[in-house]
């Protein structure tokens, strides 16, 4: 498939530039941290923690972001900050489960009806927004998030923590099961050696 004539081939994002969704990040064990700041675009990923500023979504959010994106697209700015931010958030928010995680961790405060409405809002705003891979502000962030999610060790660690170590009783029963398994293995080895 060739790009349309006159269109910049770098405006189509590669797979490593598209950030994983919030549920994929959660499954990989990424910790979500929020902070209150006036600079909405400052998103960071450090040591397995995704730091996103808190922001409120209400009835005017879609209108505001669409107008800002239109303004950036009409003017020849090198960096299209809002377009890139909405591309990033559109990649991270695909379903209502992604929105659930954002609300649960205090990243988004929503005044809209349901989480389905909120995920649809981000999908509508980000639809048709193209980013240039040469000036994509969140390129390294997206690449680091994708690399973190692809590492199997992070996923295994998250499963262990979520399924086996999330309560003291599960932790105690898991440790007891491991001890029982080791003792059974030792008994089996000793009985084989005594034959």
Backbone as a chain_set.jsonl record, in Angstrom:
{"seq": "XXXXXXXXXXXXXXXXXXXXXXXXXXXXXXXXXXXXXXXXXXXXXXXXXXXXXXXXXXXXXXXXXXXXXXXXXXXXXXXXXXXXXXXXXXXXXXXXXXXXXXXXXXXXXXXXXXXXXXXXXXXXXXXXXXXXXXXXXXXXXXXXXXXXXXXXXXXXXXXXXXXXXXXXXXXXXXXXXXXXXXXXXXXXXXXXXXX", "coords": {"N": [[0.85, -1.166, 0.0], [0.767, 2.074, -0.978], [1.631, 5.429, 0.014], [-0.634, 8.188, -0.174], [-0.435, 10.512, -2.838], [1.537, 13.356, -2.298], [1.298, 13.188, 0.374], [2.913, 12.902, 3.49], [5.053, 10.256, 4.089], [5.995, 9.695, 6.592], [3.999, 10.366, 8.315], [2.354, 8.315, 9.019], [1.921, 6.24, 11.704], [4.275, 3.893, 13.024], [4.189, 0.541, 14.356], [5.573, 0.44, 16.822], [5.298, 2.998, 17.683], [2.72, 3.388, 18.447], [1.054, 3.531, 21.42], [0.588, 1.0, 23.989], [-2.612, -0.222, 25.186], [-4.353, 0.778, 28.222], [-5.212, -1.454, 29.696], [-3.529, -3.467, 28.742], [-1.097, -2.432, 29.611], [-1.569, -2.562, 32.369], [-1.802, -5.336, 32.714], [0.826, -6.004, 32.207], [2.023, -5.132, 34.45], [2.54, -2.446, 34.913], [2.703, 0.395, 36.927], [0.367, 2.883, 37.77], [0.559, 6.276, 38.167], [-0.553, 9.332, 39.42], [-0.431, 12.89, 39.223], [-0.86, 16.221, 40.324], [-0.825, 18.876, 38.227], [-0.284, 21.793, 36.231], [0.528, 21.451, 33.687], [-0.504, 19.554, 31.304], [0.577, 17.886, 29.362], [2.822, 16.567, 30.228], [3.902, 13.597, 30.45], [5.328, 10.74, 31.802], [7.509, 7.856, 31.968], [8.9, 5.876, 34.256], [10.924, 3.445, 35.685], [8.957, 1.349, 35.589], [6.68, 2.744, 36.267], [4.014, 4.659, 35.184], [3.553, 7.964, 34.8], [1.076, 10.224, 34.88], [-0.457, 13.33, 34.434], [-3.28, 14.527, 36.297], [-6.509, 15.041, 34.926], [-9.614, 16.636, 34.126], [-12.599, 15.533, 32.615], [-15.265, 16.758, 30.823], [-18.433, 17.967, 29.523], [-17.492, 19.826, 27.691], [-15.014, 19.063, 26.86], [-14.491, 17.547, 24.487], [-15.126, 19.417, 22.468], [-13.269, 21.446, 23.041], [-10.725, 20.113, 22.683], [-10.966, 19.261, 20.006], [-11.089, 21.731, 18.68], [-8.574, 22.786, 19.368], [-6.895, 20.919, 18.118], [-7.665, 21.319, 15.45], [-6.783, 23.95, 15.155], [-3.997, 23.569, 15.43], [-3.522, 21.953, 13.176], [-4.186, 23.647, 11.104], [-2.334, 25.681, 11.25], [1.114, 26.101, 10.606], [2.822, 24.635, 12.577], [5.752, 23.222, 13.935], [5.803, 21.364, 16.053], [3.069, 19.6, 17.057], [1.449, 19.68, 19.657], [-1.024, 19.11, 21.074], [-2.353, 17.455, 19.254], [-0.586, 15.284, 19.218], [-0.732, 14.498, 21.893], [-3.428, 13.677, 22.036], [-3.346, 11.587, 20.204], [-1.694, 9.816, 21.595], [-3.279, 9.371, 23.939], [-5.546, 8.328, 22.713], [-4.531, 5.923, 21.792], [-4.012, 4.659, 24.209], [-6.494, 4.527, 25.415], [-8.885, 2.456, 24.635], [-11.074, 0.864, 25.261], [-13.856, 0.605, 27.615], [-12.786, -0.543, 29.867], [-10.199, 0.385, 29.944], [-10.704, 3.025, 30.593], [-11.839, 2.619, 33.105], [-9.564, 1.878, 34.575], [-8.084, 4.274, 34.448], [-9.765, 6.036, 35.843], [-9.941, 4.724, 38.295], [-7.339, 5.0, 39.266], [-7.207, 7.677, 39.632], [-6.486, 9.367, 37.556], [-8.102, 10.396, 35.552], [-10.869, 12.48, 35.948], [-14.21, 12.201, 35.602], [-17.048, 13.787, 34.258], [-18.891, 12.856, 32.615], [-21.479, 10.647, 31.35], [-21.134, 7.621, 31.239], [-18.481, 5.144, 31.382], [-18.161, 4.012, 28.911], [-19.013, 6.081, 27.256], [-16.944, 7.862, 27.703], [-14.672, 6.478, 26.707], [-15.453, 6.314, 24.046], [-15.454, 9.012, 23.422], [-12.678, 9.702, 23.503], [-11.799, 8.063, 21.45], [-13.168, 9.188, 19.285], [-12.097, 11.803, 19.216], [-9.373, 11.314, 18.739], [-9.491, 10.141, 16.275], [-8.41, 10.078, 12.999], [-6.321, 11.779, 13.506], [-3.139, 12.513, 12.641], [0.289, 11.792, 13.167], [3.642, 12.919, 12.896], [6.375, 10.907, 12.585], [8.933, 11.846, 12.903], [8.802, 14.095, 14.466], [7.378, 13.308, 16.637], [6.474, 13.661, 19.838], [6.05, 11.814, 21.898], [7.346, 9.513, 21.137], [9.609, 8.051, 22.166], [8.607, 7.426, 24.676], [6.391, 5.79, 23.959], [7.761, 3.698, 22.682], [9.274, 2.698, 24.82], [7.221, 1.866, 26.551], [6.0, -0.133, 24.972], [8.166, -1.941, 24.76], [8.451, -2.644, 27.44], [6.03, -3.973, 27.899], [6.333, -6.162, 26.224], [8.272, -7.696, 27.415], [8.486, -10.757, 28.956], [8.991, -11.252, 31.661], [7.993, -9.101, 33.192], [5.219, -9.393, 32.893], [4.828, -11.927, 34.069], [5.626, -11.397, 36.679], [3.665, -9.531, 37.39], [1.354, -11.136, 37.259], [1.887, -13.01, 39.293], [1.94, -11.275, 41.504], [-0.653, -10.16, 41.427], [-2.401, -12.418, 41.424], [-1.463, -14.277, 43.338], [-0.173, -13.072, 45.507], [-1.687, -11.001, 46.557], [-3.205, -10.816, 48.897], [-2.73, -11.341, 52.442], [-3.457, -13.964, 53.188], [-3.466, -15.422, 50.813], [-0.787, -15.193, 50.186], [0.383, -16.572, 52.347], [-0.704, -19.147, 51.928], [0.378, -19.749, 49.423], [3.125, -19.789, 49.984], [3.153, -21.908, 51.796], [2.318, -23.988, 50.096], [4.493, -24.087, 48.34], [6.541, -24.839, 50.097], [5.569, -27.36, 50.867], [5.664, -28.654, 48.387], [8.449, -28.666, 47.908], [9.324, -30.225, 50.075], [8.054, -32.671, 49.446], [9.358, -33.253, 47.056], [11.978, -33.612, 48.039], [11.567, -35.859, 49.686], [10.851, -37.727, 47.723], [13.217, -37.887, 46.232], [14.975, -38.882, 48.212], [13.773, -41.389, 48.703], [14.153, -42.627, 46.242], [16.944, -42.749, 46.107], [17.478, -44.471, 48.198], [16.742, -46.939, 47.247]], "CA": [[0.0, 0.0, 0.0], [1.614, 3.258, -1.076], [0.987, 6.608, 0.548], [-1.316, 9.07, -1.11], [0.491, 11.49, -3.394], [1.582, 14.617, -1.566], [1.201, 12.911, 1.808], [4.189, 12.566, 4.088], [5.034, 8.856, 4.51], [6.32, 9.623, 8.016], [2.846, 10.718, 9.139], [1.692, 7.09, 9.436], [2.707, 5.703, 12.808], [4.69, 2.5, 13.025], [3.611, -0.182, 15.492], [6.251, 0.781, 18.079], [4.928, 4.36, 18.06], [1.379, 3.354, 19.013], [1.199, 3.035, 22.799], [-0.34, -0.061, 24.365], [-3.776, 0.245, 25.94], [-4.18, 0.778, 29.671], [-5.365, -2.816, 30.208], [-2.289, -4.183, 28.405], [-0.095, -1.923, 30.548], [-1.888, -3.104, 33.691], [-1.443, -6.757, 32.683], [2.283, -6.093, 32.22], [2.506, -4.717, 35.767], [2.866, -1.021, 34.981], [2.03, 1.126, 38.01], [-0.159, 4.159, 37.302], [0.734, 7.319, 39.177], [-1.076, 10.618, 38.977], [0.042, 14.063, 39.941], [-1.576, 17.435, 39.982], [0.043, 19.86, 37.591], [-0.978, 22.601, 35.229], [1.047, 21.067, 32.376], [-1.179, 18.299, 30.989], [1.306, 17.077, 28.382], [4.016, 15.989, 30.837], [3.683, 12.188, 30.763], [6.634, 10.105, 31.935], [7.555, 6.436, 32.328], [10.14, 5.637, 34.995], [11.004, 2.249, 36.52], [7.695, 0.625, 35.627], [5.585, 3.616, 36.689], [3.554, 5.627, 34.192], [3.137, 9.158, 35.536], [0.194, 11.02, 34.027], [-1.157, 14.379, 35.183], [-4.727, 14.402, 36.446], [-7.316, 16.022, 34.213], [-11.064, 16.467, 34.23], [-13.306, 15.435, 31.343], [-16.668, 17.151, 30.966], [-19.156, 18.125, 28.258], [-16.768, 20.731, 26.791], [-13.687, 18.524, 26.559], [-14.372, 17.186, 23.071], [-15.113, 20.661, 21.681], [-11.987, 22.113, 23.286], [-9.62, 19.405, 22.041], [-11.144, 19.306, 18.545], [-10.705, 23.071, 18.218], [-7.117, 22.915, 19.484], [-6.299, 20.1, 17.056], [-7.906, 22.026, 14.188], [-5.88, 25.097, 15.145], [-2.646, 23.081, 15.139], [-3.458, 21.434, 11.814], [-4.291, 24.766, 10.155], [-1.121, 26.497, 11.329], [2.287, 25.3, 10.315], [3.7, 24.47, 13.733], [6.58, 22.023, 13.852], [5.304, 20.433, 17.067], [1.618, 19.642, 17.244], [1.407, 19.104, 20.991], [-2.339, 18.568, 21.429], [-2.6, 16.323, 18.351], [0.226, 14.17, 19.68], [-1.298, 14.058, 23.166], [-4.662, 12.945, 21.767], [-2.937, 10.333, 19.567], [-1.223, 8.977, 22.695], [-4.409, 8.975, 24.775], [-6.405, 7.467, 21.897], [-3.92, 4.59, 21.792], [-4.11, 4.072, 25.546], [-7.902, 4.333, 25.776], [-9.59, 1.786, 23.552], [-12.33, 0.309, 25.774], [-14.282, 1.157, 28.91], [-11.884, -1.073, 30.898], [-9.086, 1.327, 30.015], [-11.221, 4.179, 31.331], [-11.969, 2.179, 34.496], [-8.24, 1.965, 35.199], [-7.716, 5.684, 34.591], [-10.572, 6.621, 36.913], [-9.556, 4.045, 39.533], [-6.065, 5.536, 39.734], [-7.332, 9.122, 39.814], [-5.873, 10.108, 36.454], [-9.185, 11.132, 34.895], [-12.106, 12.747, 36.671], [-15.186, 12.295, 34.524], [-18.385, 14.302, 34.509], [-19.734, 12.295, 31.567], [-22.401, 9.61, 31.802], [-20.572, 6.303, 31.523], [-17.114, 4.933, 30.905], [-18.253, 3.765, 27.464], [-19.062, 7.407, 26.636], [-15.611, 8.457, 27.8], [-13.773, 5.824, 25.751], [-15.897, 6.737, 22.708], [-15.011, 10.403, 23.248], [-11.259, 9.713, 23.143], [-11.661, 7.454, 20.123], [-13.631, 10.163, 18.285], [-11.158, 12.926, 19.127], [-8.121, 10.85, 18.146], [-9.721, 9.576, 14.947], [-7.932, 10.898, 11.899], [-5.184, 12.604, 13.901], [-1.889, 11.924, 12.164], [1.5, 12.332, 13.781], [4.863, 12.751, 12.131], [7.282, 10.129, 13.435], [10.173, 12.589, 13.141], [8.591, 15.102, 15.505], [6.453, 12.754, 17.623], [6.975, 13.956, 21.181], [5.921, 10.648, 22.769], [7.908, 8.35, 20.453], [10.437, 7.262, 23.083], [7.688, 6.916, 25.696], [5.643, 4.677, 23.365], [8.688, 2.596, 22.461], [9.612, 2.12, 26.128], [6.032, 1.158, 27.039], [5.86, -1.36, 24.177], [9.238, -2.854, 25.145], [8.13, -3.129, 28.787], [4.922, -4.927, 27.785], [6.773, -7.361, 25.507], [9.152, -8.491, 28.273], [7.634, -11.703, 29.686], [9.239, -11.196, 33.095], [7.085, -8.128, 33.797], [3.888, -9.984, 32.913], [4.82, -12.997, 35.065], [5.686, -10.753, 37.988], [2.349, -8.925, 37.643], [0.408, -12.221, 37.529], [2.181, -13.498, 40.64], [1.539, -10.269, 42.492], [-2.1, -9.978, 41.392], [-3.161, -13.636, 41.682], [-0.978, -15.111, 44.436], [0.374, -12.331, 46.629], [-2.441, -9.769, 46.778], [-3.698, -10.78, 50.277], [-1.837, -12.121, 53.323], [-3.838, -15.374, 53.199], [-2.977, -16.031, 49.568], [0.666, -15.257, 50.318], [0.706, -17.665, 53.268], [-1.029, -20.438, 51.306], [1.344, -19.971, 48.344], [4.396, -20.187, 50.606], [2.951, -23.263, 52.335], [2.296, -24.92, 48.964], [5.868, -24.219, 47.837], [7.284, -25.644, 51.08], [5.072, -28.73, 50.739], [6.198, -29.184, 47.139], [9.884, -28.92, 48.093], [9.464, -31.383, 50.966], [7.66, -33.849, 48.672], [10.456, -33.517, 46.126], [13.097, -34.16, 48.834], [11.176, -37.21, 50.097], [10.921, -38.575, 46.532], [14.645, -38.1, 45.919], [15.528, -39.765, 49.234], [13.27, -42.761, 48.503], [14.792, -43.181, 45.038], [18.33, -43.028, 46.439], [17.555, -45.608, 49.138], [16.477, -48.189, 46.526]], "C": [[0.897, 1.231, 0.0], [0.877, 4.467, -0.515], [0.35, 7.444, -0.551], [-0.336, 10.133, -1.581], [0.39, 12.81, -2.639], [1.519, 14.418, -0.059], [2.57, 12.486, 2.31], [4.16, 11.116, 4.557], [5.355, 8.698, 5.992], [5.128, 9.955, 8.902], [2.056, 9.485, 9.564], [2.518, 6.443, 10.539], [3.07, 4.238, 12.605], [4.158, 1.855, 14.3], [4.259, 0.234, 16.806], [5.922, 2.201, 18.542], [3.545, 4.407, 18.696], [1.485, 2.782, 20.421], [0.217, 1.897, 23.078], [-1.512, 0.513, 25.168], [-3.511, 0.129, 27.437], [-4.323, -0.634, 30.243], [-4.13, -3.667, 29.903], [-1.169, -3.733, 29.34], [-0.316, -2.488, 31.947], [-1.521, -4.583, 33.768], [0.067, -6.962, 32.726], [2.873, -5.607, 33.54], [2.921, -3.266, 35.87], [2.048, -0.388, 36.103], [1.592, 2.479, 37.456], [-0.097, 5.166, 38.443], [0.19, 8.613, 38.598], [-0.438, 11.728, 39.794], [-0.729, 15.268, 39.455], [-0.58, 18.442, 39.437], [-0.784, 20.65, 36.588], [-0.537, 22.24, 33.817], [0.571, 19.658, 32.039], [-0.334, 17.354, 30.139], [2.524, 16.356, 28.953], [3.727, 14.571, 31.329], [5.039, 11.503, 30.75], [6.469, 8.637, 32.292], [8.903, 6.161, 32.956], [10.01, 4.387, 35.843], [9.668, 1.525, 36.672], [6.506, 1.442, 36.087], [5.274, 4.624, 35.59], [2.948, 6.8, 34.946], [2.365, 10.056, 34.581], [-0.477, 12.088, 34.88], [-2.662, 14.145, 35.206], [-5.423, 15.444, 35.594], [-8.782, 15.634, 34.261], [-11.672, 16.458, 32.831], [-14.762, 15.79, 31.603], [-17.287, 17.328, 29.586], [-18.397, 18.963, 27.231], [-15.417, 20.188, 26.34], [-13.52, 18.216, 25.075], [-14.282, 18.425, 22.195], [-13.769, 21.367, 21.814], [-10.852, 21.434, 22.529], [-9.753, 19.393, 20.52], [-10.73, 20.67, 17.983], [-9.198, 23.28, 18.303], [-6.399, 22.108, 18.402], [-6.474, 20.776, 15.703], [-6.989, 23.232, 14.062], [-4.456, 24.657, 14.798], [-2.507, 22.605, 13.693], [-3.484, 22.562, 10.781], [-3.04, 25.634, 10.137], [0.087, 25.592, 11.212], [3.248, 25.296, 11.508], [4.5, 23.193, 13.545], [6.07, 20.962, 14.819], [3.813, 20.643, 17.251], [1.313, 18.935, 18.56], [0.071, 18.438, 21.32], [-2.677, 17.373, 20.54], [-1.827, 15.09, 18.815], [-0.29, 13.61, 21.004], [-2.558, 13.225, 22.928], [-4.379, 11.63, 21.036], [-2.483, 9.333, 20.642], [-2.393, 8.469, 23.533], [-5.375, 8.082, 24.002], [-5.857, 6.052, 21.806], [-4.074, 3.896, 23.13], [-5.551, 3.767, 25.948], [-8.633, 3.75, 24.575], [-10.957, 1.277, 24.005], [-12.688, 0.96, 27.101], [-13.417, 0.616, 30.049], [-10.659, -0.18, 31.051], [-9.489, 2.56, 30.822], [-11.373, 3.838, 32.805], [-10.635, 2.313, 35.232], [-7.822, 3.411, 35.424], [-8.493, 6.35, 35.727], [-10.173, 6.029, 38.261], [-8.274, 4.629, 40.125], [-6.063, 7.062, 39.84], [-6.714, 9.952, 38.714], [-6.917, 10.952, 35.736], [-10.34, 11.282, 35.879], [-13.16, 13.001, 35.603], [-16.513, 12.842, 35.021], [-19.338, 13.819, 33.43], [-20.545, 11.136, 32.133], [-21.74, 8.304, 32.192], [-19.142, 6.226, 30.996], [-17.083, 4.604, 29.422], [-18.285, 5.084, 26.7], [-17.681, 8.049, 26.618], [-14.634, 7.814, 26.824], [-14.154, 6.197, 24.316], [-15.443, 8.16, 22.415], [-13.547, 10.446, 22.816], [-11.024, 9.077, 21.787], [-12.109, 8.408, 19.021], [-12.624, 11.293, 18.117], [-9.885, 12.499, 18.407], [-8.262, 10.311, 16.742], [-9.255, 10.55, 13.868], [-6.777, 11.822, 12.255], [-3.911, 11.884, 13.485], [-0.72, 12.586, 12.883], [2.683, 12.031, 12.872], [5.873, 12.05, 13.021], [8.59, 10.865, 13.717], [10.017, 13.621, 14.25], [7.654, 14.606, 16.601], [7.062, 12.857, 19.016], [7.012, 12.716, 22.069], [6.483, 9.377, 22.145], [8.694, 7.464, 21.414], [9.573, 6.663, 24.185], [6.937, 5.698, 25.167], [6.542, 3.464, 23.144], [9.046, 1.907, 23.776], [8.435, 1.348, 26.716], [5.831, -0.158, 26.295], [6.923, -2.385, 24.56], [8.963, -3.459, 26.526], [7.037, -4.195, 28.727], [5.338, -6.222, 27.096], [7.672, -8.252, 26.361], [8.306, -9.439, 29.12], [7.805, -11.637, 31.202], [8.278, -10.233, 33.795], [5.678, -8.693, 33.915], [3.797, -11.077, 33.973], [4.813, -12.413, 36.48], [4.332, -10.142, 38.357], [1.308, -9.997, 37.958], [0.626, -12.781, 38.925], [1.668, -12.536, 41.704], [0.02, -10.161, 42.578], [-2.85, -11.231, 41.85], [-2.727, -14.397, 42.932], [-0.507, -14.33, 45.66], [-0.43, -11.09, 46.987], [-3.077, -9.694, 48.166], [-2.745, -11.593, 51.153], [-2.176, -13.613, 53.32], [-3.362, -16.084, 51.941], [-1.458, -16.178, 49.608], [1.057, -16.432, 51.197], [0.423, -19.021, 52.634], [-0.069, -20.751, 50.156], [2.68, -20.426, 48.902], [4.279, -21.602, 51.163], [2.953, -24.303, 51.213], [3.692, -25.138, 48.398], [6.702, -25.084, 48.782], [6.864, -27.108, 50.986], [5.618, -29.395, 49.478], [7.68, -29.523, 47.272], [10.092, -30.134, 48.993], [9.087, -32.685, 50.264], [8.76, -34.238, 47.695], [11.647, -34.136, 46.858], [12.786, -35.596, 49.246], [11.274, -38.179, 48.919], [12.369, -38.886, 46.178], [15.282, -39.056, 46.926], [15.048, -41.204, 49.049], [13.87, -43.411, 47.262], [16.227, -43.569, 45.34], [18.455, -44.221, 47.375], [17.26, -46.946, 48.468], [17.749, -48.774, 46.094]], "O": [[1.71, 1.398, 0.909], [-0.352, 4.528, -0.559], [0.762, 7.396, -1.71], [0.5, 10.6, -0.807], [-0.704, 13.311, -2.377], [1.67, 15.375, 0.701], [3.3, 11.782, 1.612], [3.3, 10.771, 5.367], [5.023, 7.673, 6.588], [5.225, 9.84, 10.124], [1.162, 9.601, 10.402], [3.691, 6.131, 10.332], [2.28, 3.451, 12.084], [3.725, 2.552, 15.218], [3.563, 0.369, 17.813], [6.235, 2.567, 19.675], [3.225, 5.359, 19.409], [1.96, 1.659, 20.596], [-0.856, 1.835, 22.478], [-1.411, 1.593, 25.751], [-2.565, -0.533, 27.863], [-3.616, -0.979, 31.19], [-3.732, -4.496, 30.722], [-0.382, -4.556, 29.809], [0.64, -2.852, 32.632], [-0.987, -5.036, 34.781], [0.538, -7.983, 33.227], [4.088, -5.661, 33.732], [3.594, -2.889, 36.829], [0.843, -0.616, 36.208], [2.354, 3.144, 36.755], [-0.627, 4.937, 39.53], [0.439, 8.948, 37.44], [0.03, 11.514, 40.913], [-1.188, 15.318, 38.314], [0.385, 18.809, 40.108], [-1.852, 20.214, 36.159], [-1.159, 22.674, 32.848], [1.19, 18.678, 32.453], [-0.52, 16.139, 30.2], [3.191, 15.612, 28.234], [3.353, 14.372, 32.485], [5.812, 11.66, 29.805], [5.447, 8.22, 32.838], [9.932, 6.205, 32.281], [9.08, 4.278, 36.643], [9.298, 1.134, 37.779], [5.422, 0.891, 36.28], [6.155, 5.348, 35.126], [1.949, 6.647, 35.649], [2.912, 10.578, 33.609], [-1.013, 11.779, 35.944], [-3.238, 13.628, 34.248], [-4.991, 16.595, 35.536], [-9.136, 14.465, 34.415], [-11.311, 17.266, 31.975], [-15.413, 15.215, 32.475], [-16.718, 16.884, 28.588], [-18.63, 18.827, 26.03], [-14.748, 20.81, 25.514], [-12.512, 18.588, 24.474], [-13.458, 18.485, 21.283], [-13.199, 21.828, 20.825], [-10.1, 22.096, 21.814], [-8.749, 19.504, 19.816], [-10.093, 20.745, 16.933], [-8.605, 23.885, 17.41], [-5.406, 22.568, 17.837], [-5.543, 20.807, 14.898], [-6.473, 23.508, 12.979], [-3.788, 25.286, 13.977], [-1.476, 22.837, 13.06], [-2.879, 22.45, 9.715], [-2.724, 26.252, 9.12], [0.07, 24.45, 11.671], [4.334, 25.873, 11.454], [3.977, 22.195, 13.05], [5.921, 19.798, 14.449], [3.362, 21.744, 17.565], [0.967, 17.753, 18.582], [0.054, 17.305, 21.8], [-3.229, 16.383, 21.02], [-2.358, 13.979, 18.804], [-0.286, 12.397, 21.215], [-2.735, 12.179, 23.553], [-5.105, 10.654, 21.23], [-2.845, 8.157, 20.601], [-2.489, 7.273, 23.806], [-5.964, 7.169, 24.581], [-6.622, 5.089, 21.748], [-4.247, 2.679, 23.183], [-5.798, 2.851, 26.733], [-8.957, 4.459, 23.623], [-11.901, 1.26, 23.215], [-11.926, 1.762, 27.641], [-13.323, 1.253, 31.098], [-10.143, -0.008, 32.156], [-8.711, 3.07, 31.629], [-11.073, 4.664, 33.668], [-10.582, 2.797, 36.363], [-7.268, 3.741, 36.473], [-7.931, 7.141, 36.485], [-10.079, 6.749, 39.254], [-8.142, 4.74, 41.344], [-5.024, 7.665, 40.109], [-6.44, 11.135, 38.918], [-6.646, 12.091, 35.355], [-10.732, 10.328, 36.552], [-13.017, 13.916, 34.791], [-17.033, 12.423, 36.056], [-20.464, 14.305, 33.331], [-20.319, 10.701, 33.262], [-21.78, 7.917, 33.36], [-18.667, 7.104, 30.276], [-16.094, 4.882, 28.744], [-17.674, 5.211, 25.639], [-17.296, 8.696, 25.644], [-13.851, 8.513, 26.181], [-13.28, 6.375, 23.468], [-15.086, 8.476, 21.28], [-13.207, 11.15, 21.865], [-10.139, 9.508, 21.047], [-11.51, 8.442, 17.946], [-12.33, 11.698, 16.992], [-9.372, 13.232, 17.562], [-7.26, 10.048, 16.077], [-9.668, 11.709, 13.844], [-6.301, 12.572, 11.403], [-3.645, 10.769, 13.933], [-0.742, 13.784, 13.166], [2.71, 11.018, 12.174], [6.196, 12.547, 14.101], [9.284, 10.536, 14.679], [10.996, 13.981, 14.903], [7.183, 15.402, 17.413], [8.058, 12.199, 19.318], [7.907, 12.579, 22.903], [6.138, 8.276, 22.573], [8.467, 6.255, 21.469], [9.782, 5.518, 24.585], [6.854, 4.68, 25.853], [6.13, 2.331, 23.392], [9.114, 0.68, 23.84], [8.627, 0.29, 27.316], [5.529, -1.181, 26.909], [6.62, -3.572, 24.676], [9.214, -4.643, 26.751], [7.113, -5.206, 29.426], [4.754, -7.273, 27.359], [7.822, -9.438, 26.067], [7.49, -8.983, 29.921], [6.87, -11.933, 31.946], [7.8, -10.533, 34.889], [5.013, -8.491, 34.931], [2.806, -11.154, 34.699], [4.085, -12.879, 37.357], [3.904, -10.228, 39.508], [0.464, -9.796, 38.831], [-0.333, -13.005, 39.663], [1.038, -12.946, 42.679], [-0.536, -10.08, 43.673], [-3.831, -11.124, 42.586], [-3.542, -15.096, 43.533], [-0.45, -14.891, 46.755], [0.093, -10.202, 47.661], [-3.46, -8.603, 48.588], [-2.025, -12.452, 50.643], [-1.276, -14.444, 53.437], [-2.905, -17.225, 52.005], [-0.911, -17.167, 49.123], [1.952, -17.202, 50.849], [1.218, -19.949, 52.782], [0.262, -21.917, 49.94], [3.303, -21.341, 48.363], [5.201, -22.405, 51.019], [3.528, -25.38, 51.367], [4.038, -26.256, 48.016], [7.466, -25.944, 48.344], [7.712, -27.999, 51.022], [5.991, -30.568, 49.503], [8.116, -30.569, 46.792], [10.941, -30.979, 48.709], [9.745, -33.705, 50.473], [9.057, -35.421, 47.528], [12.26, -35.079, 46.356], [13.656, -36.463, 49.162], [11.721, -39.314, 49.081], [12.702, -40.028, 45.859], [16.045, -39.942, 46.541], [15.828, -42.141, 49.219], [14.072, -44.625, 47.238], [16.691, -44.612, 44.878], [19.468, -44.92, 47.334], [17.506, -47.993, 49.067], [17.76, -49.833, 45.467]]}, "num_chains": 1, "name": "protein.A"}
